[in-house]
Coordinates of C-alpha atoms in Angstrom, one line a residue:
Chain A
M1 CA 0.0 0.0 0.0
T2 CA 1.3 3.4 -0.9
P3 CA 2.1 5.6 2.2
E4 CA 0.7 9.0 2.3
N5 CA 4.0 10.8 1.7
Q6 CA 4.1 9.5 -1.8
P7 CA 0.7 10.5 -3.2
S8 CA 1.8 10.7 -6.9
L9 CA 2.3 7.0 -7.3
P10 CA -0.4 4.5 -8.2
S11 CA -1.7 3.2 -4.9
A12 CA -4.1 0.3 -5.1
A13 CA -2.4 -1.4 -8.0
W14 CA 1.1 -1.2 -6.5
K15 CA 2.8 -4.4 -5.4
P16 CA 6.5 -4.6 -4.5
R17 CA 8.8 -5.6 -7.3
I18 CA 11.9 -7.4 -6.0
V19 CA 14.8 -8.3 -8.2
A20 CA 16.7 -11.3 -6.9
F21 CA 20.3 -12.3 -7.8
F22 CA 20.7 -15.9 -6.9
C23 CA 23.9 -17.9 -7.3
N24 CA 23.7 -21.0 -9.5
W25 CA 25.0 -23.5 -7.0
C26 CA 23.1 -22.8 -3.8
T27 CA 20.3 -20.2 -3.7
Y28 CA 19.0 -20.8 -7.2
T29 CA 18.9 -24.5 -6.6
A30 CA 17.2 -23.8 -3.3
A31 CA 14.5 -21.7 -5.1
D32 CA 14.2 -24.6 -7.6
L33 CA 13.7 -27.0 -4.6
A34 CA 11.1 -24.8 -3.1
G35 CA 9.3 -25.0 -6.5
V36 CA 9.4 -28.8 -6.9
S37 CA 8.4 -29.2 -3.3
R38 CA 5.3 -27.1 -4.2
M39 CA 6.0 -24.5 -1.5
K40 CA 4.1 -21.3 -2.0
H41 CA 5.7 -17.9 -1.5
A42 CA 4.8 -14.3 -2.6
A43 CA 5.2 -13.9 -6.4
N44 CA 6.9 -10.5 -6.3
L45 CA 10.3 -11.8 -7.2
R46 CA 12.1 -11.5 -10.5
V47 CA 15.0 -14.0 -10.2
I48 CA 18.2 -13.5 -12.1
R49 CA 20.6 -16.5 -12.0
L50 CA 24.3 -15.8 -11.8
M51 CA 27.1 -18.2 -11.4
C52 CA 28.1 -16.8 -8.0
S53 CA 27.1 -14.1 -5.6
G54 CA 30.6 -12.8 -6.2
R55 CA 29.4 -11.9 -9.7
V56 CA 26.8 -9.4 -8.4
D57 CA 28.3 -6.1 -9.5
P58 CA 27.0 -3.2 -7.4
Q59 CA 26.0 -1.6 -10.7
F60 CA 23.4 -4.5 -11.2
I61 CA 21.8 -3.7 -7.9
V62 CA 21.6 0.0 -8.3
D63 CA 20.6 -0.2 -11.9
A64 CA 17.7 -2.5 -10.9
L65 CA 16.6 0.1 -8.3
A66 CA 17.0 2.9 -10.8
K67 CA 14.9 1.1 -13.4
G68 CA 12.0 0.6 -11.0
A69 CA 12.7 -2.3 -8.6
D70 CA 11.5 -1.6 -5.1
A71 CA 14.2 -3.8 -3.5
V72 CA 17.0 -6.2 -4.3
L73 CA 17.7 -9.6 -2.8
I74 CA 21.0 -11.4 -3.2
G75 CA 21.3 -15.1 -2.4
G76 CA 24.6 -16.9 -2.1
C77 CA 26.2 -20.0 -0.6
H78 CA 27.0 -20.0 3.1
P79 CA 30.5 -18.9 4.2
N80 CA 33.0 -21.7 3.5
D81 CA 30.6 -23.2 1.0
C82 CA 31.2 -21.1 -2.1
H83 CA 31.7 -23.1 -5.2
Y84 CA 34.5 -20.8 -6.1
A85 CA 35.9 -20.6 -2.6
E86 CA 35.9 -16.8 -2.1
G87 CA 33.0 -15.3 -4.2
N88 CA 30.5 -15.0 -1.3
Y89 CA 33.0 -13.1 0.8
K90 CA 33.6 -10.7 -2.0
C91 CA 29.8 -10.2 -2.2
L92 CA 29.6 -9.7 1.6
R93 CA 32.3 -7.0 1.6
R94 CA 30.8 -5.1 -1.3
Y95 CA 27.4 -5.4 0.3
Q96 CA 28.6 -3.8 3.6
M97 CA 30.0 -0.8 1.8
L98 CA 27.0 -0.5 -0.6
Q99 CA 24.6 -0.4 2.3
R100 CA 26.5 2.6 3.7
L101 CA 26.5 4.3 0.3
L102 CA 22.8 3.6 -0.3
A103 CA 22.0 5.0 3.2
D104 CA 23.9 8.2 2.3
M105 CA 21.9 8.3 -0.9
G106 CA 18.6 8.1 0.9
I107 CA 17.7 4.5 0.3
E108 CA 16.4 2.4 3.3
P109 CA 18.6 -0.5 4.3
E110 CA 15.7 -2.9 4.1
R111 CA 15.6 -2.5 0.3
L112 CA 18.8 -4.5 -0.1
R113 CA 19.1 -7.8 1.6
L114 CA 21.9 -10.5 1.5
E115 CA 21.1 -14.0 2.5
W116 CA 23.1 -17.2 2.6
I117 CA 20.8 -20.0 1.4
S118 CA 22.1 -23.5 0.7
A119 CA 20.8 -25.8 -2.0
A120 CA 18.9 -27.7 0.7
E121 CA 17.1 -24.7 2.2
G122 CA 14.0 -24.3 0.0
E123 CA 12.1 -23.4 3.2
K124 CA 14.5 -20.5 3.8
V125 CA 13.8 -19.1 0.3
K126 CA 10.1 -19.1 1.1
R127 CA 10.6 -17.4 4.5
V128 CA 13.1 -14.8 3.3
V129 CA 10.9 -13.8 0.3
N130 CA 7.8 -13.6 2.3
E131 CA 9.5 -11.5 5.0
M132 CA 11.0 -9.2 2.4
V133 CA 7.7 -8.7 0.5
E134 CA 6.1 -7.8 3.8
T135 CA 8.8 -5.3 4.8
V136 CA 8.9 -3.6 1.4
T137 CA 5.1 -3.5 1.3
K138 CA 5.3 -1.5 4.5
L139 CA 8.0 0.8 3.1
G140 CA 6.0 1.5 0.0
P141 CA 7.3 2.1 -3.5
L142 CA 10.8 3.3 -4.1
G143 CA 9.7 4.7 -7.5
L144 CA 13.0 6.0 -8.8
P145 CA 12.0 6.3 -12.5
Q146 CA 9.1 8.6 -11.4
K147 CA 11.4 10.5 -9.1
F148 CA 13.9 11.1 -12.0
A149 CA 11.0 12.4 -14.1
Q150 CA 9.9 14.7 -11.3
W151 CA 13.4 16.1 -10.9
D152 CA 13.5 17.0 -14.6
E153 CA 10.3 18.8 -14.5
E154 CA 12.2 21.9 -13.4
M155 CA 14.0 21.8 -16.8
E156 CA 10.8 21.4 -18.8
H157 CA 9.2 24.3 -17.0
F158 CA 12.2 26.4 -17.7
A159 CA 12.4 25.4 -21.3
E160 CA 8.8 26.4 -21.8
H161 CA 9.6 29.8 -20.1
V162 CA 12.6 30.4 -22.4
A163 CA 10.6 29.4 -25.5
A164 CA 7.8 31.7 -24.6
G165 CA 10.3 34.6 -24.0
E166 CA 11.9 34.1 -27.4
A167 CA 8.6 33.9 -29.1
A168 CA 7.5 37.1 -27.4
A169 CA 10.7 38.9 -28.4
D170 CA 10.6 37.4 -31.8
G171 CA 14.2 36.6 -31.5
G172 CA 13.9 32.9 -31.7
C173 CA 14.4 30.8 -34.8
T174 CA 11.1 29.8 -36.3
E175 CA 12.2 26.3 -36.7
H176 CA 13.7 25.7 -33.2
G177 CA 12.9 28.7 -31.1
T178 CA 9.6 27.5 -29.8
K179 CA 10.6 23.9 -29.5
T180 CA 12.2 22.4 -26.4
Q181 CA 15.0 20.0 -26.7
P182 CA 14.1 16.4 -25.9
L183 CA 15.3 15.7 -22.4
E184 CA 18.0 13.2 -21.9
T185 CA 17.1 10.7 -19.2
A186 CA 19.6 9.4 -16.8
H187 CA 19.9 6.1 -18.7
A188 CA 20.1 7.3 -22.3
Chain B
M1 CA 37.8 31.0 -46.9
P2 CA 36.5 32.2 -43.6
K3 CA 38.0 30.6 -40.5
P4 CA 35.9 28.2 -38.6
K5 CA 34.1 29.8 -35.7
V6 CA 34.7 28.5 -32.2
A7 CA 33.1 29.4 -28.8
F8 CA 34.0 28.8 -25.2
Y9 CA 31.6 29.1 -22.3
W10 CA 31.6 28.2 -18.6
C11 CA 28.8 27.2 -16.3
A12 CA 29.1 25.8 -12.8
S13 CA 32.8 25.4 -12.6
C14 CA 35.8 26.9 -10.8
G15 CA 37.7 28.4 -13.8
G16 CA 40.3 25.8 -14.0
C17 CA 39.1 24.6 -17.4
E18 CA 39.5 28.1 -18.8
E19 CA 43.0 28.1 -17.3
T20 CA 43.8 25.0 -19.3
V21 CA 42.9 26.7 -22.6
V22 CA 45.4 29.5 -21.6
D23 CA 47.9 26.8 -20.6
L24 CA 48.1 25.8 -24.2
A25 CA 50.8 28.6 -24.0
E26 CA 52.4 29.3 -27.4
D27 CA 50.1 26.6 -29.0
I28 CA 47.2 28.9 -28.4
L29 CA 48.6 31.2 -31.1
G30 CA 48.3 28.4 -33.6
V31 CA 44.7 27.8 -32.5
V32 CA 43.8 31.5 -32.8
E33 CA 45.4 31.5 -36.2
A34 CA 43.2 28.7 -37.4
V35 CA 39.9 29.7 -35.8
D36 CA 37.8 32.7 -35.2
I37 CA 36.8 32.8 -31.5
V38 CA 33.3 34.3 -31.6
F39 CA 32.3 34.0 -27.9
W40 CA 34.4 33.6 -24.8
P41 CA 33.0 35.7 -21.9
C42 CA 36.0 34.9 -19.7
A43 CA 38.5 36.5 -22.0
M44 CA 36.7 38.5 -24.8
D45 CA 33.9 41.1 -24.9
F46 CA 31.0 39.4 -26.7
K47 CA 27.5 39.3 -25.2
K48 CA 24.7 36.8 -25.2
A49 CA 22.9 39.0 -27.8
D50 CA 25.8 38.5 -30.2
V51 CA 25.3 34.8 -30.0
E52 CA 21.5 35.1 -30.4
A53 CA 22.1 37.1 -33.6
M54 CA 24.2 34.3 -35.1
P55 CA 22.5 31.9 -37.5
D56 CA 21.8 28.4 -36.1
Q57 CA 24.7 26.0 -36.5
S58 CA 27.0 28.8 -37.5
I59 CA 29.6 28.0 -34.8
V60 CA 31.7 25.0 -35.8
A61 CA 32.4 24.0 -32.2
T62 CA 31.6 25.1 -28.7
L63 CA 33.7 23.9 -25.8
L64 CA 31.5 24.2 -22.7
N65 CA 32.8 23.6 -19.2
G66 CA 31.0 23.4 -15.9
A67 CA 27.9 21.6 -14.7
I68 CA 24.4 23.0 -15.3
R69 CA 23.0 24.3 -12.1
T70 CA 21.1 27.5 -12.7
T71 CA 18.4 28.6 -15.2
E72 CA 21.0 30.9 -16.8
Q73 CA 23.4 28.1 -17.4
E74 CA 20.6 25.9 -18.8
E75 CA 19.5 28.7 -21.1
M76 CA 23.1 29.3 -22.4
A77 CA 23.6 25.6 -22.9
R78 CA 20.4 25.4 -25.0
L79 CA 21.4 28.5 -27.0
L80 CA 24.9 27.3 -27.7
R81 CA 23.6 23.9 -28.6
R82 CA 21.4 25.5 -31.2
K83 CA 24.1 27.7 -32.6
S84 CA 26.8 25.0 -32.8
Q85 CA 27.5 22.1 -35.1
V86 CA 29.5 20.3 -32.5
L87 CA 29.1 20.7 -28.7
I88 CA 31.9 19.5 -26.6
A89 CA 31.5 18.9 -22.8
Y90 CA 34.9 20.2 -21.6
G91 CA 36.2 19.1 -18.3
A92 CA 34.8 16.9 -15.4
C93 CA 31.9 19.2 -14.5
A94 CA 30.3 19.3 -18.0
H95 CA 31.2 15.6 -18.5
L96 CA 30.1 14.1 -15.1
G97 CA 28.7 16.9 -13.0
G98 CA 32.1 17.3 -11.2
I99 CA 32.6 18.7 -7.8
P100 CA 29.4 20.8 -8.0
G101 CA 27.5 17.5 -8.5
L102 CA 28.2 16.7 -4.8
A103 CA 25.5 19.3 -4.0
N104 CA 23.1 16.6 -5.1
Q105 CA 23.3 15.2 -1.6
F106 CA 21.5 18.2 -0.2
P107 CA 18.2 20.0 -0.6
R108 CA 18.5 23.5 -2.3
E109 CA 17.0 25.2 0.8
Q110 CA 19.7 23.7 3.0
I111 CA 22.4 24.9 0.6
L112 CA 21.1 28.4 0.4
R113 CA 20.5 28.6 4.2
Y114 CA 24.1 27.5 4.9
V115 CA 25.7 29.8 2.4
Y116 CA 23.7 33.0 3.2
E117 CA 23.0 32.5 6.9
E118 CA 25.0 29.8 8.7
S119 CA 28.5 29.5 7.3
P120 CA 31.2 30.7 9.7
T121 CA 32.3 33.5 7.4
T122 CA 28.9 34.9 6.7
I123 CA 27.6 38.0 8.4
N124 CA 24.0 38.5 7.3
E125 CA 22.0 39.6 10.3
S126 CA 18.9 40.5 8.3
R127 CA 19.0 37.1 6.7
Q128 CA 18.8 38.5 3.2
R129 CA 18.8 36.1 0.3
P130 CA 19.3 36.9 -3.3
Q131 CA 15.9 37.7 -4.9
L132 CA 15.0 36.5 -8.4
K133 CA 13.5 39.9 -9.3
F134 CA 14.1 43.3 -7.9
A135 CA 12.6 46.6 -9.1
E136 CA 14.1 50.0 -8.5
N137 CA 13.3 53.3 -10.2
G138 CA 10.9 51.5 -12.5
R139 CA 13.6 49.2 -13.7
E140 CA 13.5 45.5 -13.0
V141 CA 16.6 43.4 -12.7
A142 CA 16.5 39.6 -12.5
L143 CA 18.9 36.9 -11.2
P144 CA 19.0 33.3 -12.4
E145 CA 17.4 30.6 -10.2
L146 CA 19.3 27.7 -8.7
H147 CA 18.0 24.4 -9.9
N148 CA 17.3 21.7 -7.3
V149 CA 19.4 19.2 -9.2
V150 CA 23.0 19.7 -10.5
R151 CA 23.3 18.1 -14.0
S152 CA 26.0 17.2 -16.4
L153 CA 25.8 18.9 -19.8
D154 CA 24.4 15.8 -21.5
Q155 CA 21.5 15.6 -19.0
V156 CA 20.4 19.0 -20.4
V157 CA 21.3 19.1 -24.1
D158 CA 22.7 16.7 -26.8
V159 CA 26.5 16.5 -26.5
D160 CA 28.8 15.4 -29.3
Y161 CA 32.1 14.8 -27.5
Y162 CA 33.6 14.9 -24.1
V163 CA 37.0 16.1 -23.1
P164 CA 37.5 14.7 -19.5
G165 CA 39.5 15.9 -16.6
C166 CA 39.6 18.3 -13.7
P167 CA 41.0 20.1 -15.6
P168 CA 41.6 18.5 -19.0
T169 CA 45.3 18.6 -19.9
P170 CA 46.6 21.1 -22.5
K171 CA 47.7 18.0 -24.5
L172 CA 44.2 16.5 -24.6
T173 CA 42.8 20.0 -25.4
K174 CA 45.2 20.3 -28.3
A175 CA 44.4 16.8 -29.5
A176 CA 40.6 17.6 -29.5
V177 CA 41.0 21.0 -31.2
T178 CA 43.4 19.4 -33.8
A179 CA 41.0 16.6 -34.5
L180 CA 38.2 19.1 -34.9
L181 CA 40.2 21.3 -37.3
E182 CA 41.4 18.4 -39.4
N183 CA 38.0 16.8 -39.4
R184 CA 39.3 13.6 -37.9
L185 CA 36.6 13.3 -35.2
P186 CA 35.8 10.0 -33.6
P187 CA 32.3 8.6 -33.5
K188 CA 29.7 10.9 -31.8
G189 CA 29.5 10.5 -28.0
S190 CA 33.2 9.6 -27.7
V191 CA 35.3 10.7 -24.8
I192 CA 38.5 12.1 -26.3
A193 CA 41.0 10.3 -24.2
P194 CA 42.4 6.7 -24.2
D195 CA 39.8 4.0 -23.3
V196 CA 42.0 2.2 -20.7
A197 CA 42.4 2.6 -16.9
L198 CA 44.8 5.1 -15.5
C199 CA 47.0 2.3 -14.1
D200 CA 48.1 1.7 -17.8
E201 CA 50.1 4.9 -17.8
C202 CA 50.9 5.1 -14.1
P203 CA 54.7 4.8 -13.4
R204 CA 53.8 3.0 -10.1
K205 CA 52.1 0.2 -12.1
A206 CA 55.1 -2.2 -11.8
T207 CA 54.5 -2.4 -8.0
K208 CA 50.7 -3.0 -8.3
P209 CA 50.2 -6.3 -6.6
A210 CA 48.3 -9.0 -8.5
D211 CA 46.7 -10.0 -5.2
I212 CA 45.6 -7.4 -2.7
A213 CA 44.1 -7.8 0.7
F214 CA 43.4 -4.6 2.6
T215 CA 43.7 -4.8 6.3
Q216 CA 43.4 -1.0 6.7
F217 CA 42.6 2.0 4.5
K218 CA 44.9 4.9 5.1
R219 CA 44.2 8.5 4.0
P220 CA 47.1 10.4 2.4
H221 CA 47.6 12.7 5.4
Q222 CA 47.8 9.8 7.8
V223 CA 50.8 8.1 6.3
L224 CA 54.2 8.7 5.0
M225 CA 53.8 7.5 1.4
D226 CA 56.4 5.7 -0.6
P227 CA 57.0 7.9 -3.7
E228 CA 57.3 5.0 -6.1
K229 CA 55.1 2.2 -4.8
C230 CA 51.5 1.6 -6.0
F231 CA 49.1 3.4 -3.6
L232 CA 46.9 0.4 -3.3
A233 CA 49.9 -1.7 -2.1
Q234 CA 50.3 1.0 0.6
G235 CA 46.6 0.7 1.7
V236 CA 45.8 4.2 0.3
V237 CA 42.6 4.5 -1.7
C238 CA 43.5 5.2 -5.4
L239 CA 40.7 5.4 -8.0
G240 CA 43.2 4.6 -10.8
P241 CA 41.8 1.2 -11.6
G242 CA 38.3 2.6 -12.2
T243 CA 39.3 5.8 -14.0
R244 CA 40.1 6.6 -17.6
S245 CA 43.7 7.4 -18.4
G246 CA 44.9 10.4 -20.5
C247 CA 46.1 12.7 -17.7
E248 CA 49.6 11.2 -17.9
A249 CA 49.2 10.2 -14.3
A250 CA 49.6 13.8 -13.1
C251 CA 48.4 13.0 -9.5
T252 CA 50.2 9.7 -8.9
V253 CA 53.4 11.2 -10.4
G254 CA 53.0 14.2 -8.1
G255 CA 52.6 12.0 -5.0
M256 CA 48.9 11.8 -4.6
P257 CA 46.4 9.0 -5.4
C258 CA 43.9 9.3 -8.3
T259 CA 40.5 10.7 -7.3
G260 CA 38.8 9.8 -10.5
C261 CA 38.3 13.1 -12.4
F262 CA 38.6 11.5 -15.9
G263 CA 35.5 9.4 -15.3
P264 CA 35.0 5.7 -16.2
T265 CA 36.1 3.9 -19.3
S266 CA 33.4 3.1 -21.9
R267 CA 32.8 -0.4 -20.4
V268 CA 31.7 1.0 -17.1
R269 CA 28.3 2.8 -16.5
D270 CA 28.8 3.9 -12.9
Q271 CA 32.4 4.7 -11.9
G272 CA 31.7 5.0 -8.2
L273 CA 30.0 1.6 -7.9
K274 CA 32.7 -0.1 -10.0
M275 CA 35.4 1.3 -7.8
L276 CA 33.5 0.4 -4.7
S277 CA 33.2 -3.1 -6.0
S278 CA 36.9 -3.4 -6.8
L279 CA 38.2 -2.0 -3.5
C280 CA 35.8 -3.6 -1.1
A281 CA 36.0 -7.1 -2.6
N282 CA 39.7 -7.1 -1.8
V283 CA 39.3 -6.3 1.9
A284 CA 41.1 -9.1 3.9
P285 CA 38.6 -10.1 6.7
K286 CA 35.8 -12.5 6.2
E287 CA 33.6 -11.7 9.2
E288 CA 31.1 -8.9 9.0
A289 CA 32.5 -6.9 12.0
D290 CA 36.1 -7.2 10.9
I291 CA 35.1 -6.2 7.4
N292 CA 33.3 -3.1 8.6
Q293 CA 36.3 -2.1 10.7
V294 CA 38.4 -2.0 7.6
L295 CA 35.8 -0.3 5.6
A296 CA 35.5 2.4 8.3
G297 CA 38.8 3.7 6.9
I298 CA 36.6 5.1 4.1
P299 CA 34.5 7.6 6.1
D300 CA 32.7 9.2 3.2
P301 CA 31.8 6.7 0.5
V302 CA 29.9 9.2 -1.7
G303 CA 32.7 11.8 -1.5
T304 CA 35.3 9.1 -2.2
F305 CA 33.7 7.1 -5.0
Y306 CA 31.6 9.9 -6.6
R307 CA 34.0 12.8 -6.1
Y308 CA 33.3 14.0 -9.7
G309 CA 30.6 11.6 -10.9
L310 CA 27.6 11.9 -8.6
A311 CA 25.4 13.8 -11.0
K312 CA 26.0 11.3 -13.8
S313 CA 25.8 8.2 -11.5
L314 CA 22.9 5.8 -11.7
L315 CA 21.1 7.4 -8.8
R316 CA 22.1 11.0 -9.7
R317 CA 21.0 12.5 -6.5
K318 CA 20.0 11.6 -2.9
V319 CA 16.7 10.0 -3.7
N320 CA 14.6 11.2 -0.8
L321 CA 15.2 14.9 -1.3
P322 CA 12.3 17.1 -2.4
A323 CA 11.9 17.8 -6.1
E324 CA 10.7 21.3 -5.4

């Protein structure tokens, strides 16, 4: 449900969208196990399988958020169990700093979660996903694409103002003077 | 044949980029010989009205430095875009938002309040702020408005090329101007500098360890640094591995680590996150508490990883700030 402080976002229709990066050897297999065991969990997850949690580039996480995900879940092998020996530690270290950076950038820590889930822990996938959907539902939408568009409204307003001024002064070019430039988005 | 027309302009920047143009020294005579400078407010007496009077696309190239932060800068960027065949984002601020982009961590009101009321060197008992409009004796004067968001040039208008750096070196500037005059321009959107990491041209490269395990991050003022050894091997944060080369390793040769002003290479979208990824993955400990103790050696992640690139990063700005 949309909290009152974000009135511009669609309310009733909104459900959290969570992007999950699962490692091939443990967590993805666990999610598969949850499936074949016919466990039911919230369906808000978009799972992306990577070979290792050590492959989760912080750019993937932030790009997911910037493109409209409300939260990101990373799943990897337990410490000492990484198929590639060290990948999950690399992931943990990046995660620790990324949490600090995201906090400085105004993103709640609950929107990024790292869990160690072994191939046998289908039940844990179910629990973690359900918990996370509940938490993010309470937080409400992150809505970054909408925010970026809002931020750029100040430019559109100003472009209109300039165009109007030029038209009034008749100093503008007839071809371009009254047209505003297309706005570059952050991800062009 | 008339000489090609060139313009220079500055927006939210410190003036260092203009300085680099002057740092071309004798070479600037060759440039002046080859081109007609039709607009350069910092050095020559042309006005906005002169630019407005030019036909569209009549300027061959405009080198614009500085981030876009005020309505005036935005208006000039749009005007110069319209009048120019080629628009070059010159320097880190136009390229990435630069140091002014760090203001994207704060709301506009807080910035204005600090600058006009709270800063230790401000005496302003009546709490006056600059007004956008002021009328006296029947005449009205206006000031530009500060935008809420600091932007790189390409977040406002279409940009053809980028010359990176804080500031760009005279050598890169000359290369860009020469390429322009000889019509040997790279594909549109190119950054005119080598597309490899700074380490490639750093004289300390030989001592860069293949395997690194940080047990502590030290800041340059906290340690006596070896003048020849790789900074990373000394536990000093150096953004060289995540930064484009082309500066001839000016900082690392001069005894200071790279802070990232040339921006990322073409394979990286977000320089700060890539550098965070590289540095933090190589922290030695494996337990959360020990990891955090090492990472505490980087007290300001945004200022460290996004010193020049916050405005152009994936998030652009602290996301919970007001849009108005």
